[in-house]
Coordinates of C-alpha atoms (C1' of nucleotides) in Angstrom, one line a residue:
Chain Q
M58 CA -25.8 -1.3 2.0
S59 CA -28.9 -3.0 3.4
K60 CA -30.4 -1.7 6.6
E61 CA -30.5 -5.0 8.4
A62 CA -26.8 -5.6 9.0
T63 CA -26.0 -9.2 9.8
S64 CA -25.1 -9.0 13.4
A65 CA -23.9 -12.6 13.5
Q66 CA -20.8 -11.8 11.4
L67 CA -18.3 -12.1 14.1
N68 CA -18.0 -15.1 16.4
E69 CA -15.3 -13.3 18.2
A70 CA -12.7 -15.9 18.8
R71 CA -14.9 -18.7 20.1
P72 CA -12.3 -21.3 20.8
E73 CA -14.5 -24.3 20.0
A74 CA -16.0 -24.2 16.6
A75 CA -19.3 -24.2 18.4
P76 CA -21.2 -27.3 17.2
L77 CA -24.2 -25.6 19.0
S78 CA -26.4 -28.2 20.4
R79 CA -30.0 -28.1 19.6
R80 CA -30.9 -26.4 22.9
E81 CA -28.3 -23.8 22.3
R82 CA -29.7 -23.1 18.9
V83 CA -33.2 -22.5 20.0
R84 CA -31.9 -20.4 22.9
E85 CA -30.0 -18.2 20.5
A86 CA -33.1 -17.8 18.4
T87 CA -35.2 -16.8 21.4
L88 CA -32.5 -14.4 22.4
A89 CA -32.6 -12.7 19.1
E90 CA -36.3 -12.6 19.1
I91 CA -36.3 -10.9 22.4
K92 CA -33.9 -8.3 21.2
A93 CA -35.9 -7.8 18.0
A94 CA -39.1 -7.2 20.0
A95 CA -37.2 -4.8 22.4
R96 CA -36.0 -2.9 19.4
R97 CA -39.4 -2.6 18.0
R98 CA -40.6 -1.1 21.3
L99 CA -37.6 1.2 21.4
V100 CA -38.4 2.5 18.0
A101 CA -42.1 2.8 18.6
Q102 CA -42.0 4.4 22.1
G103 CA -38.5 5.5 22.8
S104 CA -36.1 4.2 25.4
G105 CA -38.7 4.5 28.2
G106 CA -41.2 2.4 26.3
V107 CA -39.1 -0.7 26.4
S108 CA -40.7 -3.0 29.1
L109 CA -40.2 -6.6 29.8
R110 CA -43.9 -7.2 30.1
A111 CA -44.6 -5.7 26.7
I112 CA -41.8 -7.7 25.1
A113 CA -43.0 -10.9 26.7
R114 CA -46.6 -10.1 25.6
E115 CA -45.5 -9.5 22.1
M116 CA -43.8 -12.9 22.1
G117 CA -46.6 -14.8 23.7
M118 CA -44.8 -15.4 27.0
T119 CA -44.7 -14.0 30.4
A120 CA -42.3 -11.4 31.8
P121 CA -40.4 -13.5 34.3
G122 CA -39.4 -15.9 31.6
L123 CA -37.2 -13.3 30.2
Y124 CA -35.0 -13.5 33.2
R125 CA -33.7 -16.8 31.8
Y126 CA -32.0 -14.6 29.2
F127 CA -31.2 -11.3 30.8
A128 CA -30.4 -10.3 34.4
S129 CA -32.6 -7.3 34.2
L130 CA -34.2 -4.8 31.9
D131 CA -31.1 -2.7 31.9
D132 CA -29.0 -5.7 31.0
L133 CA -31.2 -6.3 28.1
L134 CA -30.8 -2.8 26.9
L135 CA -27.1 -3.0 27.3
S136 CA -27.0 -6.2 25.2
L137 CA -29.1 -4.5 22.6
E138 CA -26.7 -1.6 22.6
A139 CA -23.9 -3.9 21.8
D140 CA -25.8 -5.4 18.9
L141 CA -26.5 -1.9 17.6
F142 CA -22.9 -0.9 17.7
A143 CA -22.1 -4.0 15.7
E144 CA -24.9 -3.1 13.2
L145 CA -23.7 0.5 12.9
G146 CA -20.2 -0.6 12.5
A147 CA -21.2 -3.1 9.7
Y148 CA -23.2 -0.4 8.0
V149 CA -20.3 2.0 8.0
T150 CA -18.0 -0.7 6.8
A151 CA -20.3 -1.6 4.0
A152 CA -20.6 2.0 2.9
N153 CA -16.8 2.1 3.1
E154 CA -16.4 -0.9 0.9
G155 CA -18.6 0.6 -1.8
V156 CA -15.8 2.9 -2.6
P157 CA -12.5 1.8 -4.2
E158 CA -9.8 1.2 -1.6
D159 CA -7.4 3.7 -3.1
D160 CA -10.0 6.5 -2.9
V161 CA -9.3 7.4 0.7
D162 CA -11.1 10.8 0.3
G163 CA -14.2 9.1 -0.9
R164 CA -14.1 6.5 1.8
V165 CA -13.8 9.1 4.5
L166 CA -16.7 11.1 3.1
V167 CA -18.9 8.1 2.6
S168 CA -18.2 6.7 6.1
L169 CA -19.0 9.9 7.9
R170 CA -22.1 10.4 5.9
A171 CA -23.1 6.8 6.6
F172 CA -22.7 7.5 10.3
R173 CA -25.1 10.4 10.2
F174 CA -27.5 8.6 7.9
W175 CA -27.7 5.6 10.2
A176 CA -28.2 7.9 13.1
L177 CA -31.1 9.6 11.5
A178 CA -32.7 6.4 10.2
N179 CA -32.4 4.9 13.7
R180 CA -33.0 7.8 16.1
A181 CA -34.1 5.8 19.0
E182 CA -31.2 3.4 18.7
F183 CA -28.8 6.3 18.4
T184 CA -30.2 7.9 21.5
L185 CA -29.7 4.6 23.4
M186 CA -26.1 4.3 22.2
F187 CA -24.9 7.9 22.3
G188 CA -27.3 9.5 24.7
P189 CA -26.8 10.2 28.3
A190 CA -25.6 7.2 30.3
D191 CA -27.9 7.2 33.3
P192 CA -26.6 5.4 36.4
R193 CA -26.8 1.9 35.0
H194 CA -26.3 -1.2 36.9
P195 CA -22.5 -1.3 37.0
G196 CA -22.2 -5.1 37.2
S197 CA -24.4 -5.9 34.3
P198 CA -23.1 -9.0 32.4
H199 CA -23.4 -7.3 29.0
E200 CA -21.5 -4.2 30.0
D201 CA -18.2 -5.3 28.6
A202 CA -19.9 -6.5 25.4
A203 CA -21.3 -3.0 24.7
M204 CA -18.0 -1.4 25.4
E205 CA -16.2 -3.8 23.1
A206 CA -18.7 -3.2 20.4
G207 CA -18.2 0.5 20.7
R208 CA -14.5 0.1 20.4
R209 CA -14.9 -1.9 17.3
F210 CA -17.1 0.7 15.8
A211 CA -14.6 3.5 16.6
A212 CA -11.8 1.4 15.1
T213 CA -13.3 1.9 11.6
F214 CA -12.7 5.6 11.8
F215 CA -9.4 5.3 13.5
A216 CA -8.2 3.2 10.6
L217 CA -9.2 5.8 8.1
F218 CA -7.7 8.6 10.1
D219 CA -4.5 6.7 10.5
R220 CA -4.3 6.4 6.8
L221 CA -4.6 10.1 6.3
L222 CA -2.0 10.6 9.0
G223 CA 0.3 8.2 7.4
E224 CA 0.0 9.9 4.1
G225 CA 1.0 13.2 5.8
R226 CA -2.2 14.8 4.6
F227 CA -2.2 17.6 7.1
P228 CA 0.3 19.4 9.3
L229 CA 0.3 18.3 13.0
P230 CA -0.2 21.1 15.5
D231 CA 2.9 22.2 17.4
A232 CA 3.7 19.7 20.1
D233 CA 4.7 22.6 22.3
G234 CA 1.2 24.0 22.1
I235 CA -0.2 20.9 23.8
P236 CA -0.1 21.2 27.6
R237 CA 1.2 18.4 29.7
A238 CA -2.3 17.7 31.1
L239 CA -3.8 17.4 27.7
S240 CA -1.1 15.2 26.4
C241 CA -1.6 12.9 29.4
Q242 CA -5.4 12.6 28.7
L243 CA -4.8 12.0 25.0
R244 CA -2.5 9.2 25.7
A245 CA -5.0 7.7 28.1
F246 CA -7.6 8.0 25.3
A247 CA -5.4 6.3 22.8
E248 CA -4.7 3.4 25.1
A249 CA -8.3 2.9 26.2
T250 CA -9.6 3.0 22.6
G251 CA -6.9 0.9 21.3
Y252 CA -5.8 3.4 18.8
T253 CA -2.1 2.7 19.2
S254 CA -0.6 3.4 15.8
E255 CA 3.0 4.3 15.8
N256 CA 1.9 7.5 14.0
A257 CA -0.3 8.5 16.8
A258 CA 1.6 11.3 18.4
D259 CA -0.1 13.8 20.7
G260 CA -0.7 16.2 17.9
A261 CA -2.5 13.6 15.8
L262 CA -4.7 12.6 18.7
R263 CA -5.5 16.2 19.3
V264 CA -6.7 16.6 15.7
L265 CA -8.6 13.3 15.8
T266 CA -10.6 14.4 18.9
A267 CA -11.3 17.8 17.5
C268 CA -12.8 16.2 14.4
W269 CA -14.8 13.7 16.3
V270 CA -16.2 16.3 18.7
R271 CA -17.5 18.4 15.8
L272 CA -19.3 15.7 14.0
Y273 CA -20.6 13.9 17.1
G274 CA -21.9 17.2 18.4
L275 CA -23.7 18.0 15.2
V276 CA -25.3 14.6 14.8
C277 CA -26.4 14.7 18.4
M278 CA -28.0 18.1 17.9
E279 CA -29.8 16.7 14.9
V280 CA -31.0 13.4 16.4
F281 CA -31.9 15.0 19.8
Q282 CA -33.8 17.6 17.8
H283 CA -32.0 20.3 19.6
M284 CA -32.5 22.9 16.9
A285 CA -35.6 21.5 15.3
F286 CA -37.5 24.6 16.2
A287 CA -34.9 26.8 14.4
M288 CA -33.7 24.7 11.5
D289 CA -35.9 22.1 9.8
D290 CA -33.1 20.6 7.8
M291 CA -29.7 20.1 9.3
E292 CA -28.1 18.5 6.3
P293 CA -26.7 21.7 4.8
L294 CA -25.1 22.5 8.1
F295 CA -23.7 19.0 8.4
E296 CA -22.3 19.1 4.9
A297 CA -20.7 22.5 5.7
E298 CA -19.1 21.2 8.9
L299 CA -18.0 18.1 7.1
R300 CA -16.3 20.2 4.5
D301 CA -14.5 22.3 7.1
V302 CA -13.5 19.3 9.2
L303 CA -12.2 17.3 6.3
E304 CA -10.4 20.3 5.0
S305 CA -8.5 20.4 8.2
V306 CA -7.2 16.9 7.7
G307 CA -6.4 17.3 4.0
V308 CA -9.4 15.6 2.5
R309 CA -10.9 17.1 -0.6
Y310 CA -14.6 17.6 0.0
R311 CA -17.1 16.4 -2.6
P312 CA -20.8 17.1 -2.5
P313 CA -22.9 14.0 -1.9
A314 CA -24.1 12.0 -4.9
E315 CA -27.8 12.2 -5.5
G316 CA -28.6 8.6 -5.0
N317 CA -26.6 7.8 -1.9
R318 CA -29.7 7.1 0.2
T319 CA -29.5 3.4 0.6
Chain M
M246 CA -20.8 33.6 41.3
S247 CA -23.0 31.7 43.8
K248 CA -24.3 28.4 42.7
E249 CA -27.9 29.0 43.6
A250 CA -28.9 31.6 41.0
T251 CA -31.9 33.7 41.8
S252 CA -34.4 32.3 39.5
A253 CA -37.0 34.9 40.4
Q254 CA -35.1 37.7 38.8
L255 CA -37.4 38.3 35.9
N256 CA -41.1 38.8 36.2
E257 CA -41.1 38.8 32.4
A258 CA -43.4 41.7 31.5
R259 CA -46.3 40.9 33.8
P260 CA -48.7 43.6 32.8
E261 CA -50.4 44.1 36.2
A262 CA -48.0 44.8 39.0
A263 CA -49.3 41.6 40.4
P264 CA -50.6 42.5 43.9
L265 CA -50.7 38.7 44.4
S266 CA -53.5 37.8 46.6
R267 CA -52.8 35.6 49.6
R268 CA -54.1 32.5 47.8
E269 CA -51.8 33.2 44.9
R270 CA -48.8 33.6 47.2
V271 CA -49.2 30.3 48.9
R272 CA -49.9 28.7 45.6
E273 CA -46.6 30.1 44.2
A274 CA -44.8 28.8 47.2
T275 CA -46.2 25.3 46.8
L276 CA -45.3 25.4 43.2
A277 CA -41.7 26.3 44.0
E278 CA -41.6 23.6 46.6
I279 CA -42.8 21.0 44.2
K280 CA -40.2 21.9 41.7
A281 CA -37.5 21.9 44.4
A282 CA -38.5 18.4 45.4
A283 CA -38.6 17.3 41.8
R284 CA -35.1 18.7 41.3
R285 CA -33.8 16.8 44.3
R286 CA -35.2 13.6 42.9
L287 CA -33.7 14.5 39.5
V288 CA -30.3 15.0 41.0
A289 CA -30.5 11.9 43.2
Q290 CA -31.9 9.4 40.8
G291 CA -31.7 10.9 37.3
S292 CA -34.5 11.9 35.0
G293 CA -36.2 8.6 35.4
G294 CA -36.3 8.8 39.1
V295 CA -38.6 11.8 39.2
S296 CA -42.1 10.5 40.2
L297 CA -45.1 12.4 41.3
R298 CA -45.6 10.0 44.1
A299 CA -42.1 10.4 45.5
I300 CA -42.4 14.2 45.2
A301 CA -45.8 14.2 47.0
R302 CA -44.4 11.9 49.7
E303 CA -41.4 14.2 50.3
M304 CA -43.8 17.1 50.7
G305 CA -46.2 15.2 53.0
M306 CA -49.1 15.1 50.5
T307 CA -50.6 12.6 48.0
A308 CA -49.8 12.4 44.3
P309 CA -53.2 13.4 42.9
G310 CA -52.9 16.7 44.6
L311 CA -50.0 17.7 42.3
Y312 CA -52.5 17.7 39.5
R313 CA -53.7 21.0 40.8
Y314 CA -50.4 22.4 39.8
F315 CA -49.3 20.4 36.7
A316 CA -51.1 18.7 34.0
S317 CA -48.8 15.7 34.1
L318 CA -45.4 14.5 35.1
D319 CA -44.0 15.6 31.7
D320 CA -45.5 19.0 32.2
L321 CA -43.8 19.3 35.5
L322 CA -40.5 18.4 34.0
L323 CA -41.0 20.9 31.2
S324 CA -41.7 23.6 33.7
L325 CA -38.6 22.6 35.7
E326 CA -36.7 22.8 32.5
A327 CA -37.7 26.4 32.0
D328 CA -36.6 27.3 35.5
L329 CA -33.3 25.6 34.9
F330 CA -32.7 27.6 31.7
A331 CA -33.4 30.7 33.7
E332 CA -30.9 29.6 36.4
L333 CA -28.2 28.7 33.9
G334 CA -28.8 32.0 32.1
A335 CA -28.5 33.9 35.4
Y336 CA -25.4 32.0 36.3
V337 CA -23.7 32.8 33.0
T338 CA -24.8 36.4 33.3
A339 CA -23.4 36.7 36.8
A340 CA -20.1 35.2 35.6
N341 CA -20.2 37.7 32.8
E342 CA -20.7 40.6 35.1
G343 CA -17.7 39.7 37.2
V344 CA -15.5 40.9 34.3
P345 CA -15.2 44.5 33.3
E346 CA -17.5 45.4 30.4
D347 CA -14.7 46.5 28.1
D348 CA -12.8 43.2 28.5
V349 CA -14.8 41.3 25.9
D350 CA -12.2 38.6 25.6
G351 CA -12.5 38.0 29.3
R352 CA -16.2 38.0 29.2
V353 CA -16.4 35.4 26.4
L354 CA -14.0 33.2 28.2
V355 CA -15.7 33.4 31.5
S356 CA -19.1 32.8 30.0
L357 CA -18.2 29.7 28.2
R358 CA -16.4 28.3 31.1
A359 CA -19.4 29.1 33.3
F360 CA -21.6 27.2 30.9
R361 CA -19.4 24.1 31.2
F362 CA -19.0 24.5 34.9
W363 CA -22.7 24.7 35.5
A364 CA -23.3 21.7 33.3
L365 CA -20.8 19.6 35.3
A366 CA -22.1 20.8 38.6
N367 CA -25.7 20.0 37.5
R368 CA -25.3 17.0 35.3
A369 CA -28.8 15.7 35.8
E370 CA -30.3 19.1 35.1
F371 CA -28.1 19.5 32.0
T372 CA -29.2 16.1 30.7
L373 CA -32.8 17.1 31.1
M374 CA -32.3 20.4 29.2
F375 CA -29.9 19.4 26.5
G376 CA -30.4 15.7 26.3
P377 CA -32.5 13.8 23.8
A378 CA -36.1 15.1 23.5
D379 CA -38.2 12.0 23.8
P380 CA -41.6 12.2 22.3
R381 CA -43.1 14.6 24.8
H382 CA -46.7 15.6 25.1
P383 CA -46.8 18.2 22.4
G384 CA -49.6 20.2 24.0
S385 CA -48.0 20.6 27.4
P386 CA -48.9 24.0 28.9
H387 CA -45.3 24.8 29.9
E388 CA -43.9 23.9 26.5
D389 CA -43.6 27.5 25.4
A390 CA -42.1 28.6 28.7
A391 CA -39.3 26.2 28.3
M392 CA -38.7 27.3 24.7
E393 CA -38.7 31.0 25.7
A394 CA -36.3 30.3 28.6
G395 CA -34.0 28.5 26.2
R396 CA -34.0 31.5 23.8
R397 CA -33.2 33.9 26.7
F398 CA -30.2 31.8 27.6
A399 CA -28.9 31.7 24.1
A400 CA -29.3 35.4 23.8
T401 CA -26.5 35.9 26.3
F402 CA -24.1 34.3 23.9
F403 CA -25.5 35.9 20.9
A404 CA -24.9 39.3 22.4
L405 CA -21.3 38.5 23.1
F406 CA -20.8 37.1 19.6
D407 CA -22.5 40.1 18.1
R408 CA -20.0 42.3 19.8
L409 CA -17.1 40.4 18.4
L410 CA -18.7 40.6 15.1
G411 CA -19.2 44.3 15.3
E412 CA -15.6 44.8 16.2
G413 CA -14.6 43.0 13.1
R414 CA -12.5 40.6 15.2
F415 CA -12.5 37.8 12.6
P416 CA -12.8 37.5 8.8
L417 CA -16.2 36.3 7.6
P418 CA -16.1 33.3 5.3
D419 CA -16.8 33.8 1.7
A420 CA -20.5 34.3 1.0
D421 CA -20.0 32.4 -2.2
G422 CA -18.8 29.4 -0.3
I423 CA -22.2 29.1 1.5
P424 CA -24.7 27.1 -0.6
R425 CA -28.2 28.4 -1.0
A426 CA -29.7 25.6 1.1
L427 CA -27.4 26.4 4.0
S428 CA -28.0 30.1 3.7
C429 CA -31.7 29.4 3.9
Q430 CA -31.4 27.3 7.0
L431 CA -29.1 29.9 8.7
R432 CA -31.7 32.6 8.1
A433 CA -34.4 30.4 9.6
F434 CA -32.2 29.8 12.6
A435 CA -31.6 33.5 13.0
E436 CA -35.3 34.3 12.9
A437 CA -36.3 31.5 15.2
T438 CA -33.7 32.3 17.8
G439 CA -34.2 36.0 17.6
Y440 CA -30.6 36.7 16.7
T441 CA -31.5 39.5 14.2
S442 CA -28.6 41.8 14.4
E443 CA -28.0 43.9 11.3
N444 CA -24.5 42.4 11.4
A445 CA -25.8 38.9 11.2
A446 CA -25.0 38.0 7.6
D447 CA -24.9 34.4 6.5
G448 CA -21.2 34.1 7.0
A449 CA -21.5 35.3 10.6
L450 CA -24.2 32.8 11.3
R451 CA -22.1 30.1 9.8
V452 CA -19.3 30.9 12.2
L453 CA -21.6 31.2 15.2
T454 CA -23.1 27.7 14.5
A455 CA -19.7 26.2 14.0
C456 CA -18.5 27.5 17.4
W457 CA -21.6 26.4 19.2
V458 CA -21.5 22.9 17.8
R459 CA -18.0 22.4 19.0
L460 CA -18.6 23.5 22.5
Y461 CA -22.0 21.9 22.9
G462 CA -20.7 18.7 21.5
L463 CA -17.8 18.6 23.9
V464 CA -19.8 19.4 27.0
C465 CA -22.3 16.8 26.0
M466 CA -19.7 14.2 25.7
E467 CA -18.4 15.2 29.1
V468 CA -21.7 15.3 30.9
F469 CA -23.1 12.2 29.2
Q470 CA -19.8 10.5 30.2
H471 CA -19.2 9.4 26.7
M472 CA -15.5 9.2 27.0
A473 CA -15.3 8.5 30.7
F474 CA -13.7 5.1 30.0
A475 CA -11.0 6.7 28.0
M476 CA -10.4 10.1 29.6
D477 CA -10.9 10.7 33.2
D478 CA -10.5 14.5 33.0
M479 CA -12.0 16.3 30.0
E480 CA -10.9 19.8 31.1
P481 CA -7.6 19.9 29.2
L482 CA -9.5 19.0 26.0
F483 CA -12.2 21.5 26.7
E484 CA -9.6 24.2 27.3
A485 CA -7.8 23.2 24.1
E486 CA -11.0 23.3 22.1
L487 CA -11.9 26.6 23.7
R488 CA -8.6 28.0 22.7
D489 CA -9.0 26.9 19.1
V490 CA -12.6 28.0 18.8
L491 CA -12.0 31.4 20.3
E492 CA -8.9 31.9 18.1
S493 CA -11.2 31.5 15.1
V494 CA -13.3 34.4 16.2
G495 CA -10.4 36.6 17.2
V496 CA -10.5 36.2 20.9
R497 CA -7.2 35.9 22.7
Y498 CA -7.2 32.8 24.9
R499 CA -6.1 33.0 28.5
P500 CA -5.8 30.0 30.8
P501 CA -8.3 29.9 33.6
A502 CA -7.5 31.6 36.8
E503 CA -6.9 29.2 39.7
G504 CA -9.7 30.2 41.9
N505 CA -12.5 30.4 39.4
R506 CA -14.4 27.5 40.9
T507 CA -17.4 29.3 42.5
Chain C
dC649 C1' -74.4 34.3 55.9
dG650 C1' -74.4 31.6 51.9
dC651 C1' -72.2 30.3 47.9
dT652 C1' -68.3 29.3 45.1
dT653 C1' -63.7 28.2 44.3
dC654 C1' -60.0 25.3 44.9
dA655 C1' -56.4 22.5 47.6
dG656 C1' -56.1 18.2 48.9
dT657 C1' -57.6 13.1 49.9
dA658 C1' -59.1 8.2 49.3
dA659 C1' -59.9 4.6 46.4
dA660 C1' -59.3 2.5 42.3
dC661 C1' -57.4 0.9 37.4
dG662 C1' -53.9 -0.6 34.7
dT663 C1' -49.0 -0.3 34.1
dC664 C1' -44.4 -1.7 35.4
dG665 C1' -39.7 -4.6 37.4
dT666 C1' -38.6 -8.3 40.1
dT667 C1' -38.8 -12.4 43.3
dT668 C1' -40.4 -16.8 44.7
dA669 C1' -42.2 -21.2 44.2
dC670 C1' -43.6 -24.3 41.0
dT671 C1' -44.4 -27.3 36.5
dG672 C1' -43.0 -29.6 32.5
dA673 C1' -40.1 -30.8 28.9
dT674 C1' -35.5 -31.7 27.3
dA675 C1' -30.9 -33.5 27.8
dT676 C1' -27.5 -36.5 30.4
dT677 C1' -26.1 -40.3 32.7
dA678 C1' -26.3 -44.9 34.8
Chain L
dT1261 C1' -34.2 -47.7 29.0
dA1262 C1' -34.9 -45.6 33.4
dA1263 C1' -33.5 -42.2 36.7
dT1264 C1' -31.9 -37.8 37.2
dA1265 C1' -30.3 -33.2 36.5
dT1266 C1' -30.9 -29.0 33.8
dC1267 C1' -33.4 -25.5 32.1
dA1268 C1' -37.5 -22.8 29.8
dG1269 C1' -41.4 -21.0 31.2
dT1270 C1' -45.6 -20.0 34.3
dA1271 C1' -48.6 -18.2 38.2
dA1272 C1' -48.9 -15.5 42.0
dA1273 C1' -47.4 -11.9 44.6
dC1274 C1' -45.0 -7.3 46.3
dG1275 C1' -44.3 -2.7 45.9
dA1276 C1' -43.9 1.2 42.9
dC1277 C1' -45.7 4.0 39.3
dG1278 C1' -49.2 7.8 36.4
dT1279 C1' -53.6 9.0 36.2
dT1280 C1' -58.8 9.4 36.9
dT1281 C1' -62.9 9.8 39.6
dA1282 C1' -65.5 11.1 43.4
dC1283 C1' -65.4 13.3 47.4
dT1284 C1' -64.1 16.6 51.7
dG1285 C1' -63.1 20.7 53.8
dA1286 C1' -61.4 25.2 54.2
dA1287 C1' -60.5 29.8 52.2
dG1288 C1' -62.3 33.7 49.7
dC1289 C1' -66.1 36.6 48.3
dG1290 C1' -70.9 38.5 47.6

DNA sequence: CGCTTCAGTAAACGTCGTTTACTGATATTA
DNA sequence: TAATATCAGTAAACGACGTTTACTGAAGCG
């Protein structure tokens, strides 16, 4: 469960085995260095503190040179975002694999806690990924990459949820209680995210979204420091919400182990 | 339920009746004009598009002149934030008062829908208010004003919740089920927000926070366009969550009236 | 009337993203 | 190997930004 997740774990279906000429190798290295510098600035100064000039300065080159690698600053941030989703995904997966496969309850618990922990340990990064999407350049080359990385990340949780669903852990809400309009949106959601299990009826999707909203909302509040003035430690509230949410999907809550901090 | 809420509704306990000398009046007017221009930029270009120079240009003056009114750009934004909280608060209150006082259920429904509606009609503003709090100048003069305005806004909902609580609409969770650490944080929350009703036991605070997290999270997702790629219309999901949340506090759900859009 | 207070300006500094034209070095091909 | 194309990176420039400093001029006040 190391913090630096290997982001080069998936060559995502590169047809050629990529012999990677010398030029390509050094290019890849520079690319990674740029993003590393960008992330340092992100952490140090927040999203607004990432500037091409500062990155270039830190690398001993000039700003226009970066345009050989990214179409714009926004594009760089988008690409970084994609990497971060991969890292978060790998982090959650690693946490997941630290628990025996048959202990689904344990895996669900550890995955969700890992999500929160990563978010808190990487506030600036989380803000970039899950914060407000300002009007970004719509045609940015790395736009799709970021999307795809997000989907991959979500898939981890979908898989766990699907397992609970398959085991019949919790009763599905009445299908009649779901209005047509909602059902329609839920199906669109399922299709867009790729959660297309045969189990995924409307009721299941409804439960899934409800769970996600609660945990996402709480972690957002915590990272965005929305209650910092009123509550210095949000962990008790998170654990309480976790307990309630998991109870609603038939997962037995267990308090966190003492030494689960990386 | 007009969109422009009168933000000058509360003179907040100004000790002197404020005869407001001529100079002070024109100053106040300029101040309002600055914030109006800032808001226009905010709406047009997002939070990053608000610049002193652009505001000054729009007003036919030069940027340094604005420093007679605000200590910095961040300070201006903070002051604007305070105004926006007042406006949102007034908007919700107005919606509230459009429903008979004895119809608590109706008031709760209309208030929460008003919150979402305002957020969607004022996305940029909402992002400024409820989005991530970047490392802002900590000693900004208008910092407290923004805080206080936020508190006032929250108070509207606290009052409604307290009424439900007083009527014994819903069962409180077991006090034994609330760990000491959580109880401690909940009391800190109550004190900091000023929700100090005699009814406000730990269990009640727990329910209140749970409700708020769910609705806040969902509206955030909607405004930040976090699921825009997967769900083009979040209203059905919002209504479903609203229904479930309100059910948990003993409020009978009713679908929205057709013509409730301003 | 004389003095002070204060709104606003002009000029400057250092920051930024981005474009353009250019220089070398590296790879490819003849 | 020699010619050529490709590509990484630079230098200079443009316009925009926040902010500071020194200054002007008018309104308010004794």
